[in-house]
Short mmCIF file of C-alpha atoms in Angstrom, two decimals:
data_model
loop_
_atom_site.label_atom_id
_atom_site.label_comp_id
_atom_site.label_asym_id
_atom_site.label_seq_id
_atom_site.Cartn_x
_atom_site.Cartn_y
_atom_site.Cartn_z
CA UNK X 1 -176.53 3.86 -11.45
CA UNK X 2 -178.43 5.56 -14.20
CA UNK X 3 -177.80 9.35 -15.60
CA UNK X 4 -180.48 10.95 -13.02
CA UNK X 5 -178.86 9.65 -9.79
CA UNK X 6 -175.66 10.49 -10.85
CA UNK X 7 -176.92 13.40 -11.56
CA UNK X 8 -178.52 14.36 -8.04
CA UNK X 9 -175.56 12.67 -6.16
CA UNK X 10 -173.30 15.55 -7.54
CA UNK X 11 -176.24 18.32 -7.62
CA UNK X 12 -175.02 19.59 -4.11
CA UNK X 13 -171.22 20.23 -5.38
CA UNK X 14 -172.80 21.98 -8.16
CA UNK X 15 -174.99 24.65 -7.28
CA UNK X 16 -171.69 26.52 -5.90
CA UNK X 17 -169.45 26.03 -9.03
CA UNK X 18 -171.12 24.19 -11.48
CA UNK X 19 -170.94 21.49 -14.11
CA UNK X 20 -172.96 22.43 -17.74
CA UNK X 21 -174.47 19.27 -18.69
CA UNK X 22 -175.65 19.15 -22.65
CA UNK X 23 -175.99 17.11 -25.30
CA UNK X 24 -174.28 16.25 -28.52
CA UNK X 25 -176.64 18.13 -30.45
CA UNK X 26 -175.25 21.66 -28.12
CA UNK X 27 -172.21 22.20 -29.94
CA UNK X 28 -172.81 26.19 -30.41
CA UNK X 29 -173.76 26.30 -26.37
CA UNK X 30 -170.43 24.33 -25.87
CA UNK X 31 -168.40 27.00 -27.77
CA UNK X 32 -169.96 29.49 -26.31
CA UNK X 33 -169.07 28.21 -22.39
CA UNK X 34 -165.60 27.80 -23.20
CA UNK X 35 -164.91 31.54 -22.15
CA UNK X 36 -166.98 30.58 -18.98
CA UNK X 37 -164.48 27.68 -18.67
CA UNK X 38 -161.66 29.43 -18.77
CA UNK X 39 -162.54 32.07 -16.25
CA UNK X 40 -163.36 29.57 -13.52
CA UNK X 41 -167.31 30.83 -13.95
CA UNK X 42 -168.21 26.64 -14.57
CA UNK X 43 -165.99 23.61 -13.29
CA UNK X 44 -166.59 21.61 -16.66
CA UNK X 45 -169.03 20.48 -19.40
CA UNK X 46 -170.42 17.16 -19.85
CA UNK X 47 -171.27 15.83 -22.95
CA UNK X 48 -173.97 12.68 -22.37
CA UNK X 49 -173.76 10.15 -24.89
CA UNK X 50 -171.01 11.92 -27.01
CA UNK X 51 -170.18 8.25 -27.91
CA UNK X 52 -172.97 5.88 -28.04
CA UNK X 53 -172.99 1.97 -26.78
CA UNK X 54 -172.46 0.43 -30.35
CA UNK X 55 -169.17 2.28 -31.07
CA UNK X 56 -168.50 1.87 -27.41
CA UNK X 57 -168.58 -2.13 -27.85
CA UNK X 58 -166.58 -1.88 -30.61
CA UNK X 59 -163.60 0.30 -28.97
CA UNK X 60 -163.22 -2.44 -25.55
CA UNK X 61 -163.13 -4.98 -28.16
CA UNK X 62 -160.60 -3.56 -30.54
CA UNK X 63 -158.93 -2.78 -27.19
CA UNK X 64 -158.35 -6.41 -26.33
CA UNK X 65 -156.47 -6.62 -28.91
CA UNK X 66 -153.85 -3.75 -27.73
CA UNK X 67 -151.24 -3.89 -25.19
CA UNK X 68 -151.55 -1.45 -22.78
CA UNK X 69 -147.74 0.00 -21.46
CA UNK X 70 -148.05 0.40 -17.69
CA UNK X 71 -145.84 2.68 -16.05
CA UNK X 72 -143.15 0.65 -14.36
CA UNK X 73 -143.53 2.79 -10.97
CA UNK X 74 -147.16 2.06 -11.14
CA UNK X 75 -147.57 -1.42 -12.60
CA UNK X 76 -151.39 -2.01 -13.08
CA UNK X 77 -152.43 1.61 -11.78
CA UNK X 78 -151.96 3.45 -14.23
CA UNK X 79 -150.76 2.74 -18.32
CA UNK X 80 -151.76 4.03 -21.55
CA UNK X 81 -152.29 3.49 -25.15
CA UNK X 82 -150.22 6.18 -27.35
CA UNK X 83 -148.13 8.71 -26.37
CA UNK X 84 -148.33 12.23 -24.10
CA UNK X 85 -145.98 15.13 -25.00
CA UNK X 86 -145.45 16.33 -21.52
CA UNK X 87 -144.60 13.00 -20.97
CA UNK X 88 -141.17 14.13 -22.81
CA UNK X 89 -140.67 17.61 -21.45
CA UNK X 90 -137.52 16.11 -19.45
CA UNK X 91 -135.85 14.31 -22.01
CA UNK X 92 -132.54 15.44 -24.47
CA UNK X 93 -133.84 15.97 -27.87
CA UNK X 94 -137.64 14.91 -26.47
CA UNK X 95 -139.17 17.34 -29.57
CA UNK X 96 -137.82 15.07 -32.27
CA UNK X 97 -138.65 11.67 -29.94
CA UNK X 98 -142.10 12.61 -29.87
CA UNK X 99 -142.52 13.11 -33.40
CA UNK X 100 -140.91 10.26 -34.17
CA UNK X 101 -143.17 8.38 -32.51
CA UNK X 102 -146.17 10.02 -33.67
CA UNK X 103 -147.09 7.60 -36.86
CA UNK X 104 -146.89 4.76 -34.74
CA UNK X 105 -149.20 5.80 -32.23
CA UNK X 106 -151.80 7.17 -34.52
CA UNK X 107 -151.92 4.41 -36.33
CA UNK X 108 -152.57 2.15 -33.12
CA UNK X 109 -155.27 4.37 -32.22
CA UNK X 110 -157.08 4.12 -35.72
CA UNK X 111 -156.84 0.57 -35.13
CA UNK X 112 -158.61 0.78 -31.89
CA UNK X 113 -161.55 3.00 -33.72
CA UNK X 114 -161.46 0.59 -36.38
CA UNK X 115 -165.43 0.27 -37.88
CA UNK X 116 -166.68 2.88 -34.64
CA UNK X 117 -167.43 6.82 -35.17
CA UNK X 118 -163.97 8.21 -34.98
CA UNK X 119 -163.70 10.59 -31.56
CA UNK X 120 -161.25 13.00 -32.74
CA UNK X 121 -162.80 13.89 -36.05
CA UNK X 122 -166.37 14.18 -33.99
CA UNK X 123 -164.43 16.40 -31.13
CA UNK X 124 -163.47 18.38 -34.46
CA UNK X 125 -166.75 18.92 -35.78
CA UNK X 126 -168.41 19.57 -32.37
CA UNK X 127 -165.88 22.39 -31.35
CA UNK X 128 -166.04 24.10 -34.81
CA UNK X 129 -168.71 26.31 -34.11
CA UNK X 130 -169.81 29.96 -33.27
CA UNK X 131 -166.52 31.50 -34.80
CA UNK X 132 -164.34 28.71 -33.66
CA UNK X 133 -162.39 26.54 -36.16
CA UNK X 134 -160.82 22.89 -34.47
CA UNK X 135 -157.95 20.65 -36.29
CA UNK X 136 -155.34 18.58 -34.97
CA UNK X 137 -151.88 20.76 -33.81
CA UNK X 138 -149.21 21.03 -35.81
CA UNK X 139 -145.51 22.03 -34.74
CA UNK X 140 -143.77 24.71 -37.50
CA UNK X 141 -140.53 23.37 -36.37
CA UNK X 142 -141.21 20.40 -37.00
CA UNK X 143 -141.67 21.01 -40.77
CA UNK X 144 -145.78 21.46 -39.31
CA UNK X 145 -145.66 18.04 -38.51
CA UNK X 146 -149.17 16.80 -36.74
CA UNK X 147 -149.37 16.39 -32.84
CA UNK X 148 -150.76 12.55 -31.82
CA UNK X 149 -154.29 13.51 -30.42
CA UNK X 150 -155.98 10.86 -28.85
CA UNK X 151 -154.32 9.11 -26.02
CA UNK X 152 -156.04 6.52 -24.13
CA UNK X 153 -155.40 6.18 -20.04
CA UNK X 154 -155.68 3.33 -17.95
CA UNK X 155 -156.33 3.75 -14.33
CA UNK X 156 -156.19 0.89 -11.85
CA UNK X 157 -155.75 3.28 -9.03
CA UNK X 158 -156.48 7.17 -8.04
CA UNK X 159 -153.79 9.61 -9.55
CA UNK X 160 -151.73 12.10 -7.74
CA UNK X 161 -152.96 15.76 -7.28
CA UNK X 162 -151.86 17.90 -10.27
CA UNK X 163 -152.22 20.47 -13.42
CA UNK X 164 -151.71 20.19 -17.39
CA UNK X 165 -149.77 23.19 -18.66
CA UNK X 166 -147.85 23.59 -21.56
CA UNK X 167 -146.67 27.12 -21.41
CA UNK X 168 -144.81 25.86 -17.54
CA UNK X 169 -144.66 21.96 -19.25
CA UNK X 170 -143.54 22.54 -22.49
CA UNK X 171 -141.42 25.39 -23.19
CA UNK X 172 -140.68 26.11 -26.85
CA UNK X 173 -143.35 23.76 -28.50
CA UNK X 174 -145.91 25.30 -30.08
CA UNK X 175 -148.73 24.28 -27.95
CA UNK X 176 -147.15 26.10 -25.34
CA UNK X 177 -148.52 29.48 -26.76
CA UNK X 178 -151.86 29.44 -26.39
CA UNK X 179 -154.89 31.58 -24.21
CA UNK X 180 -156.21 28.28 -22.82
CA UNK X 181 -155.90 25.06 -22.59
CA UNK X 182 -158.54 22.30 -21.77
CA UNK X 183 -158.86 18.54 -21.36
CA UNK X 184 -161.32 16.64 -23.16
CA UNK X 185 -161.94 13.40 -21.16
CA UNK X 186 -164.19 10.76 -23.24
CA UNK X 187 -165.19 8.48 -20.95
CA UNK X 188 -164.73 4.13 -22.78
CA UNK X 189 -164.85 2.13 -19.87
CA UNK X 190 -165.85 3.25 -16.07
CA UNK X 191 -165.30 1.20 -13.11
CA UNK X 192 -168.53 -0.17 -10.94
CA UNK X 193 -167.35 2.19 -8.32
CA UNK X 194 -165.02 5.00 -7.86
CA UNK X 195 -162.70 6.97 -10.59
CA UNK X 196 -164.39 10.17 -10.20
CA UNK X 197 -162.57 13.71 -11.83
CA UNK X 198 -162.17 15.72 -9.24
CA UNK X 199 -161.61 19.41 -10.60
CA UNK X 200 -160.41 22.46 -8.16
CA UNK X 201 -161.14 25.95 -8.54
CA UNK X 202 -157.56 26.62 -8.11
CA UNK X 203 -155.29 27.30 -11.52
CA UNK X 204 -151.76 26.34 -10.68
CA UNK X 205 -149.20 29.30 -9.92
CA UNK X 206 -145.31 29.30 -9.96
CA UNK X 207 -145.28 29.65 -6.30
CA UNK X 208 -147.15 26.14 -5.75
CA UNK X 209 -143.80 24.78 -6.56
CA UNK X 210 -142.76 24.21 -3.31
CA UNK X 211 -145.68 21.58 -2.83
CA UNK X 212 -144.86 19.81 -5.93
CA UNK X 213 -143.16 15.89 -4.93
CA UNK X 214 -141.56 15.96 -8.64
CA UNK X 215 -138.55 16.96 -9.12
CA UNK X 216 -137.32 16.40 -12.84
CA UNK X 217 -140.24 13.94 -14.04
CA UNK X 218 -143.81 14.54 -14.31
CA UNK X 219 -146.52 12.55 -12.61
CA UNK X 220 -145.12 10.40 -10.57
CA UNK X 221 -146.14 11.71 -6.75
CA UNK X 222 -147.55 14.84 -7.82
CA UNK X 223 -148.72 17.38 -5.16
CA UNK X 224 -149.03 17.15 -1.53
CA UNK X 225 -152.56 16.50 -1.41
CA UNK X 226 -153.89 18.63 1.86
CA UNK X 227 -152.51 21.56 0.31
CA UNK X 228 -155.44 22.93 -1.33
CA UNK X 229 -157.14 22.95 2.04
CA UNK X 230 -161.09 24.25 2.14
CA UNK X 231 -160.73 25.12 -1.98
CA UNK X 232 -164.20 24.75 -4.02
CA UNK X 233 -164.20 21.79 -5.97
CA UNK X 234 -166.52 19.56 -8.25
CA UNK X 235 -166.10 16.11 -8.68
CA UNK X 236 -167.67 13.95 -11.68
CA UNK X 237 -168.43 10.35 -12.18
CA UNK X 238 -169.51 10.20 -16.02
CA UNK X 239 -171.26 7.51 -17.61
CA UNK X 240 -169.10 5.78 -20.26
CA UNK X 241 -169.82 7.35 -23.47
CA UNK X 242 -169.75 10.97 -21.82
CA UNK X 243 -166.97 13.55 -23.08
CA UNK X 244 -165.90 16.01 -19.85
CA UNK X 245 -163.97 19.71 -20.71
CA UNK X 246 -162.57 21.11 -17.85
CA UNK X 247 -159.64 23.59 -17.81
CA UNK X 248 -156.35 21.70 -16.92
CA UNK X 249 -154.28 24.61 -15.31
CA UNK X 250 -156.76 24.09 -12.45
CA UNK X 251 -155.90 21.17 -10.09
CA UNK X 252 -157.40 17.73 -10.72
CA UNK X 253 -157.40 14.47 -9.28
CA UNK X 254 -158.90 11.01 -10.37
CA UNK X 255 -160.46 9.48 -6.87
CA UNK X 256 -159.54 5.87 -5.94
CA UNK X 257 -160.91 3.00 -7.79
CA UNK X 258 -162.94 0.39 -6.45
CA UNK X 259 -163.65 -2.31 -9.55
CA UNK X 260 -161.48 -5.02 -11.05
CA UNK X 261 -161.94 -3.39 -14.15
CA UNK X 262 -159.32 -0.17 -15.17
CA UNK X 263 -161.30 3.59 -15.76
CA UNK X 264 -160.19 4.11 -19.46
CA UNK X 265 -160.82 7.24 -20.99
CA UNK X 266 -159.44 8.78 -24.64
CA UNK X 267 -157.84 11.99 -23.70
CA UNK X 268 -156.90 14.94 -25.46
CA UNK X 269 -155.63 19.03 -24.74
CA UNK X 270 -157.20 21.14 -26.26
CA UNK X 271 -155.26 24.54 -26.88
CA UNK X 272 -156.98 28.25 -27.72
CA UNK X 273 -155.52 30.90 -29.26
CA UNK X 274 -157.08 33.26 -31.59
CA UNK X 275 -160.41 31.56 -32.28
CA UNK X 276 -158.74 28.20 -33.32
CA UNK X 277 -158.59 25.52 -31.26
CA UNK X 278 -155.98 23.35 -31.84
CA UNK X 279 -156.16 19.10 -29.79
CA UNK X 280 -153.03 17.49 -29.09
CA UNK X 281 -151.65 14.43 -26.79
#
């Protein structure tokens, strides 16, 4: 399928709340649709091309080389390459675990970008534009160590119905105190069919609680799917190469995969707060 039928296959979803498709040469239109973004004006922007086919190549072949860590509850659905600090928001002393295990996992995913255009440092230089500034988080008490930014999913299978929120996910951490926060999905490897982002124009509320199937632990049956009923929602199928920005407190959901091959995709937040913008995993 090439960029124009993808294109017109979503058109219809769009015209009612839309996806801003640019280029990698829009960085100051980017910046300047994040406030659109986070009033639920736009769905998400799509980058085309943010990585191109060379460095592409290079990435699934450095990746053959990794081991990707399913999760034991969903062996072969879904796994990942690095680390996720919500993935610790339910652990004793998970603050200190998670920067403990920073080095590592930067270091693995340097390894992985090894002789290609490094993502993070382009996501950097693209979002640092039209009064915003973009760097890696830090945490002050943490002695301002870094955040890992830069996790890399695996998905086998579709993924529950759910939200990204540090302010309700990670209490206390410095990421948590923010005006926004978006995902930045850059798209490596896309299954033949299937594994489409699926955003709603619903941000999550304290109340939605009582749908949530997680109780202690994070991601493993998420929400009850028909809750969101008749809500608006876009759903994207980038190419690989493509970089996606939607806002994460809305509800999302990656659709079922039909391919032998996993959807993998470099993730990162992306926090705001006072004109900086600040990526972490």
């Amino acid at each position: 399928m090439n960029r124009i039928e993808n294109q017109e296959i979503m058109s219809h979803r769009e015209k009612q709340w839309g996806v801003k498709h640019l280029t990698p040469d829009n960085s100051a239109e980017a910046c300047d649709l994040l406030h659109a973004l986070a009033s639920n004006e736009i769905a998400a922007i799509q980058i085309a091309q943010f990585l191109d086919r060379r460095d592409l190549d290079i990435v699934i072949e450095n990746m053959s080389k990794q081991e990707i860590a399913w999760y034991e509850n969903k062996e072969f659905q879904q796994g990942r390459i690095g680390i996720n600090a919500t993935g610790f928001g339910y652990e004793a002393g998970r603050k200190q675990r998670y920067f403990d295990l920073t080095p590592e996992a930067a270091k693995s995913r340097d390894e992985i970008f090894k002789g290609a255009s490094d993502p993070i440092d382009k996501i950097i230089k693209f979002f640092s534009s039209n009064g915003y500034s973009a760097s890696i988080a830090t945490e002050p008490d943490m002695q301002n160590a870094r955040y890992f930014a830069g996790l890399i999913r695996a998905m086998g299978a579709k993924s529950t119905l759910h939200f990204d929120y540090a302010p309700d996910q990670l209490p206390g951490w410095s990421v948590s105190d923010s005006e926004e926060q978006y995902g930045l999905v850059l798209y490596l490897q896309m299954p033949t069919e299937g594994g489409e982002l699926t955003v709603y124009n619903r941000p999550w509320q304290p109340e939605d609680e009582s749908h949530n199937n997680d109780i202690g632990q994070k991601g493993t049956y998420g929400f009850t799917e028909d809750f969101l009923g008749d809500t608006p929602r876009t759903s994207i199928r980038p190419l690989e190469g493509d970089l996606v920005v939607f806002k994460t407190r809305n509800f999302h959901q990656i659709g079922e995969i039909k391919s032998d091959k996993p959807r993998l995709g470099l993730t990162t937040f992306m926090s705001l707060k006072d004109g900086s913008l600040s990526l972490w995993s």
